[in-house]
mmCIF file with all atom_site columns, C-alpha atoms in Angstrom:
data_model
loop_
_atom_site.group_PDB
_atom_site.id
_atom_site.type_symbol
_atom_site.label_atom_id
_atom_site.label_alt_id
_atom_site.label_comp_id
_atom_site.label_asym_id
_atom_site.label_entity_id
_atom_site.label_seq_id
_atom_site.pdbx_PDB_ins_code
_atom_site.Cartn_x
_atom_site.Cartn_y
_atom_site.Cartn_z
_atom_site.occupancy
_atom_site.B_iso_or_equiv
_atom_site.pdbx_formal_charge
_atom_site.auth_seq_id
_atom_site.auth_comp_id
_atom_site.auth_asym_id
_atom_site.auth_atom_id
_atom_site.pdbx_PDB_model_num
ATOM 1  C CA . MET Q 1 1  ? 99.350  99.931  96.764  1.00 0.00 ? 1106 MET Q CA 1
ATOM 2  C CA . LYS Q 1 2  ? 97.646  97.922  99.521  1.00 0.00 ? 1107 LYS Q CA 1
ATOM 3  C CA . ILE Q 1 3  ? 93.833  97.792  99.529  1.00 0.00 ? 1108 ILE Q CA 1
ATOM 4  C CA . LEU Q 1 4  ? 91.554  96.275  102.179 1.00 0.00 ? 1109 LEU Q CA 1
ATOM 5  C CA . ILE Q 1 5  ? 87.932  95.523  101.346 1.00 0.00 ? 1110 ILE Q CA 1
ATOM 6  C CA . THR Q 1 6  ? 85.658  94.944  104.341 1.00 0.00 ? 1111 THR Q CA 1
ATOM 7  C CA . GLY Q 1 7  ? 82.806  92.541  103.657 1.00 0.00 ? 1112 GLY Q CA 1
ATOM 8  C CA . GLY Q 1 8  ? 85.128  91.071  101.068 1.00 0.00 ? 1113 GLY Q CA 1
ATOM 9  C CA . CYS Q 1 9  ? 83.479  87.644  100.938 1.00 0.00 ? 1114 CYS Q CA 1
ATOM 10 C CA . GLY Q 1 10 ? 80.026  89.067  100.271 1.00 0.00 ? 1115 GLY Q CA 1
ATOM 11 C CA . PHE Q 1 11 ? 78.565  89.555  96.800  1.00 0.00 ? 1116 PHE Q CA 1
ATOM 12 C CA . VAL Q 1 12 ? 79.696  93.154  96.241  1.00 0.00 ? 1117 VAL Q CA 1
ATOM 13 C CA . GLY Q 1 13 ? 82.997  92.921  98.107  1.00 0.00 ? 1118 GLY Q CA 1
ATOM 14 C CA . SER Q 1 14 ? 84.196  89.738  96.427  1.00 0.00 ? 1119 SER Q CA 1
ATOM 15 C CA . ASN Q 1 15 ? 83.324  90.934  92.929  1.00 0.00 ? 1120 ASN Q CA 1
ATOM 16 C CA . LEU Q 1 16 ? 85.006  94.277  93.580  1.00 0.00 ? 1121 LEU Q CA 1
ATOM 17 C CA . ALA Q 1 17 ? 88.139  92.534  94.872  1.00 0.00 ? 1122 ALA Q CA 1
ATOM 18 C CA . ILE Q 1 18 ? 88.285  90.306  91.802  1.00 0.00 ? 1123 ILE Q CA 1
ATOM 19 C CA . PHE Q 1 19 ? 87.712  93.251  89.448  1.00 0.00 ? 1124 PHE Q CA 1
ATOM 20 C CA . LEU Q 1 20 ? 90.471  95.319  91.083  1.00 0.00 ? 1125 LEU Q CA 1
ATOM 21 C CA . LYS Q 1 21 ? 92.899  92.380  91.137  1.00 0.00 ? 1126 LYS Q CA 1
ATOM 22 C CA . LYS Q 1 22 ? 92.380  91.743  87.434  1.00 0.00 ? 1127 LYS Q CA 1
ATOM 23 C CA . ASN Q 1 23 ? 92.520  95.394  86.349  1.00 0.00 ? 1128 ASN Q CA 1
ATOM 24 C CA . LEU Q 1 24 ? 95.147  97.061  88.543  1.00 0.00 ? 1129 LEU Q CA 1
ATOM 25 C CA . LYS Q 1 25 ? 98.853  96.411  88.362  1.00 0.00 ? 1130 LYS Q CA 1
ATOM 26 C CA . ARG Q 1 26 ? 101.130 96.353  91.404  1.00 0.00 ? 1131 ARG Q CA 1
ATOM 27 C CA . VAL Q 1 27 ? 98.263  96.148  93.873  1.00 0.00 ? 1132 VAL Q CA 1
ATOM 28 C CA . ASN Q 1 28 ? 97.919  93.951  96.956  1.00 0.00 ? 1133 ASN Q CA 1
ATOM 29 C CA . ILE Q 1 29 ? 94.234  93.244  97.639  1.00 0.00 ? 1134 ILE Q CA 1
ATOM 30 C CA . CYS Q 1 30 ? 93.099  91.813  100.983 1.00 0.00 ? 1135 CYS Q CA 1
ATOM 31 C CA . THR Q 1 31 ? 89.594  91.316  102.306 1.00 0.00 ? 1136 THR Q CA 1
ATOM 32 C CA . LEU Q 1 32 ? 88.105  91.221  105.776 1.00 0.00 ? 1137 LEU Q CA 1
ATOM 33 C CA . ASP Q 1 33 ? 84.989  89.176  106.459 1.00 0.00 ? 1138 ASP Q CA 1
ATOM 34 C CA . ASN Q 1 34 ? 83.582  87.232  109.422 1.00 0.00 ? 1139 ASN Q CA 1
ATOM 35 C CA . LEU Q 1 35 ? 82.271  84.527  107.009 1.00 0.00 ? 1140 LEU Q CA 1
ATOM 36 C CA . PHE Q 1 36 ? 78.906  84.541  108.786 1.00 0.00 ? 1141 PHE Q CA 1
ATOM 37 C CA . ARG Q 1 37 ? 76.666  84.382  105.721 1.00 0.00 ? 1142 ARG Q CA 1
ATOM 38 C CA . ASN Q 1 38 ? 75.978  81.407  103.491 1.00 0.00 ? 1143 ASN Q CA 1
ATOM 39 C CA . GLY Q 1 39 ? 78.102  81.661  100.384 1.00 0.00 ? 1144 GLY Q CA 1
ATOM 40 C CA . SER Q 1 40 ? 80.965  83.451  102.110 1.00 0.00 ? 1145 SER Q CA 1
ATOM 41 C CA . GLU Q 1 41 ? 83.144  80.335  102.021 1.00 0.00 ? 1146 GLU Q CA 1
ATOM 42 C CA . ILE Q 1 42 ? 82.519  79.955  98.285  1.00 0.00 ? 1147 ILE Q CA 1
ATOM 43 C CA . ASN Q 1 43 ? 83.547  83.553  97.656  1.00 0.00 ? 1148 ASN Q CA 1
ATOM 44 C CA . LYS Q 1 44 ? 86.561  83.108  99.936  1.00 0.00 ? 1149 LYS Q CA 1
ATOM 45 C CA . SER Q 1 45 ? 87.693  80.202  97.721  1.00 0.00 ? 1150 SER Q CA 1
ATOM 46 C CA . ARG Q 1 46 ? 87.262  82.336  94.601  1.00 0.00 ? 1151 ARG Q CA 1
ATOM 47 C CA . LEU Q 1 47 ? 89.366  85.084  96.150  1.00 0.00 ? 1152 LEU Q CA 1
ATOM 48 C CA . SER Q 1 48 ? 92.010  82.671  97.396  1.00 0.00 ? 1153 SER Q CA 1
ATOM 49 C CA . SER Q 1 49 ? 92.442  81.201  93.906  1.00 0.00 ? 1154 SER Q CA 1
ATOM 50 C CA . LEU Q 1 50 ? 93.468  84.689  92.739  1.00 0.00 ? 1155 LEU Q CA 1
ATOM 51 C CA . GLY Q 1 51 ? 95.884  85.234  95.619  1.00 0.00 ? 1156 GLY Q CA 1
ATOM 52 C CA . ILE Q 1 52 ? 93.560  87.516  97.596  1.00 0.00 ? 1157 ILE Q CA 1
ATOM 53 C CA . LYS Q 1 53 ? 93.947  86.956  101.344 1.00 0.00 ? 1158 LYS Q CA 1
ATOM 54 C CA . ASN Q 1 54 ? 90.939  87.165  103.664 1.00 0.00 ? 1159 ASN Q CA 1
ATOM 55 C CA . PHE Q 1 55 ? 91.162  88.092  107.335 1.00 0.00 ? 1160 PHE Q CA 1
ATOM 56 C CA . ASN Q 1 56 ? 88.440  86.178  109.197 1.00 0.00 ? 1161 ASN Q CA 1
ATOM 57 C CA . ILE Q 1 57 ? 87.605  89.008  111.614 1.00 0.00 ? 1162 ILE Q CA 1
ATOM 58 C CA . ASP Q 1 58 ? 84.314  90.579  112.651 1.00 0.00 ? 1163 ASP Q CA 1
ATOM 59 C CA . ILE Q 1 59 ? 84.445  94.324  111.919 1.00 0.00 ? 1164 ILE Q CA 1
ATOM 60 C CA . LYS Q 1 60 ? 83.197  94.964  115.482 1.00 0.00 ? 1165 LYS Q CA 1
ATOM 61 C CA . ASN Q 1 61 ? 86.347  93.411  116.988 1.00 0.00 ? 1166 ASN Q CA 1
ATOM 62 C CA . TYR Q 1 62 ? 88.469  96.543  117.454 1.00 0.00 ? 1167 TYR Q CA 1
ATOM 63 C CA . ASN Q 1 63 ? 91.335  94.725  119.187 1.00 0.00 ? 1168 ASN Q CA 1
ATOM 64 C CA . LYS Q 1 64 ? 91.922  92.501  116.155 1.00 0.00 ? 1169 LYS Q CA 1
ATOM 65 C CA . ILE Q 1 65 ? 91.364  95.277  113.619 1.00 0.00 ? 1170 ILE Q CA 1
ATOM 66 C CA . ILE Q 1 66 ? 94.083  97.539  115.031 1.00 0.00 ? 1171 ILE Q CA 1
ATOM 67 C CA . LYS Q 1 67 ? 96.608  94.683  114.791 1.00 0.00 ? 1172 LYS Q CA 1
ATOM 68 C CA . LEU Q 1 68 ? 96.246  94.473  110.999 1.00 0.00 ? 1173 LEU Q CA 1
ATOM 69 C CA . LYS Q 1 69 ? 98.977  95.880  108.816 1.00 0.00 ? 1174 LYS Q CA 1
ATOM 70 C CA . LYS Q 1 70 ? 98.451  99.356  107.387 1.00 0.00 ? 1175 LYS Q CA 1
ATOM 71 C CA . PHE Q 1 71 ? 96.611  99.805  104.095 1.00 0.00 ? 1176 PHE Q CA 1
ATOM 72 C CA . ASP Q 1 72 ? 96.687  102.668 101.592 1.00 0.00 ? 1177 ASP Q CA 1
ATOM 73 C CA . LEU Q 1 73 ? 92.962  102.369 100.904 1.00 0.00 ? 1178 LEU Q CA 1
ATOM 74 C CA . ILE Q 1 74 ? 90.069  100.774 102.781 1.00 0.00 ? 1179 ILE Q CA 1
ATOM 75 C CA . ILE Q 1 75 ? 86.810  100.157 100.932 1.00 0.00 ? 1180 ILE Q CA 1
ATOM 76 C CA . ASP Q 1 76 ? 83.873  99.424  103.236 1.00 0.00 ? 1181 ASP Q CA 1
ATOM 77 C CA . ASP Q 1 77 ? 81.469  96.889  101.737 1.00 0.00 ? 1182 ASP Q CA 1
ATOM 78 C CA . CYS Q 1 78 ? 80.323  95.206  104.938 1.00 0.00 ? 1183 CYS Q CA 1
ATOM 79 C CA . ALA Q 1 79 ? 76.596  95.196  105.585 1.00 0.00 ? 1184 ALA Q CA 1
ATOM 80 C CA . GLU Q 1 80 ? 73.704  93.032  106.673 1.00 0.00 ? 1185 GLU Q CA 1
ATOM 81 C CA . PRO Q 1 81 ? 71.370  92.787  103.675 1.00 0.00 ? 1186 PRO Q CA 1
ATOM 82 C CA . ALA Q 1 82 ? 68.567  90.957  105.498 1.00 0.00 ? 1187 ALA Q CA 1
ATOM 83 C CA . ILE Q 1 83 ? 66.082  93.563  106.716 1.00 0.00 ? 1188 ILE Q CA 1
ATOM 84 C CA . GLU Q 1 84 ? 64.785  91.311  109.468 1.00 0.00 ? 1189 GLU Q CA 1
ATOM 85 C CA . ILE Q 1 85 ? 68.240  90.903  111.019 1.00 0.00 ? 1190 ILE Q CA 1
ATOM 86 C CA . SER Q 1 86 ? 69.478  94.465  110.488 1.00 0.00 ? 1191 SER Q CA 1
ATOM 87 C CA . SER Q 1 87 ? 66.422  96.043  112.157 1.00 0.00 ? 1192 SER Q CA 1
ATOM 88 C CA . LYS Q 1 88 ? 67.136  94.419  115.537 1.00 0.00 ? 1193 LYS Q CA 1
#
C-alpha cells in the first residue's frame, strides 16, 4: 500500500507518518510539505531516517501535484496553525 500524507513535516503529519511506518507492514509512506514552517526541516530529518520520502511541494501547486505517482490513500494534514496568518 502507498500512502501520502500532506503536511507531513508538521507536528501531526510527521508523527502520523512515523506511527504508520512503525505499525504497518508492507506500506510505503511518503509525505508532501513545502517546508515553510520552522521545525519542518527537523521533522524531515526524522522522517528521512526511517526511509520516509518527502516531496518538497506546496499543496497549491497543481502542476507539480498531478505529476506525483499514484497513491492508494492520501491523508490531508496540511494546515496553517497560526490564526494571524490563516485569517488573511
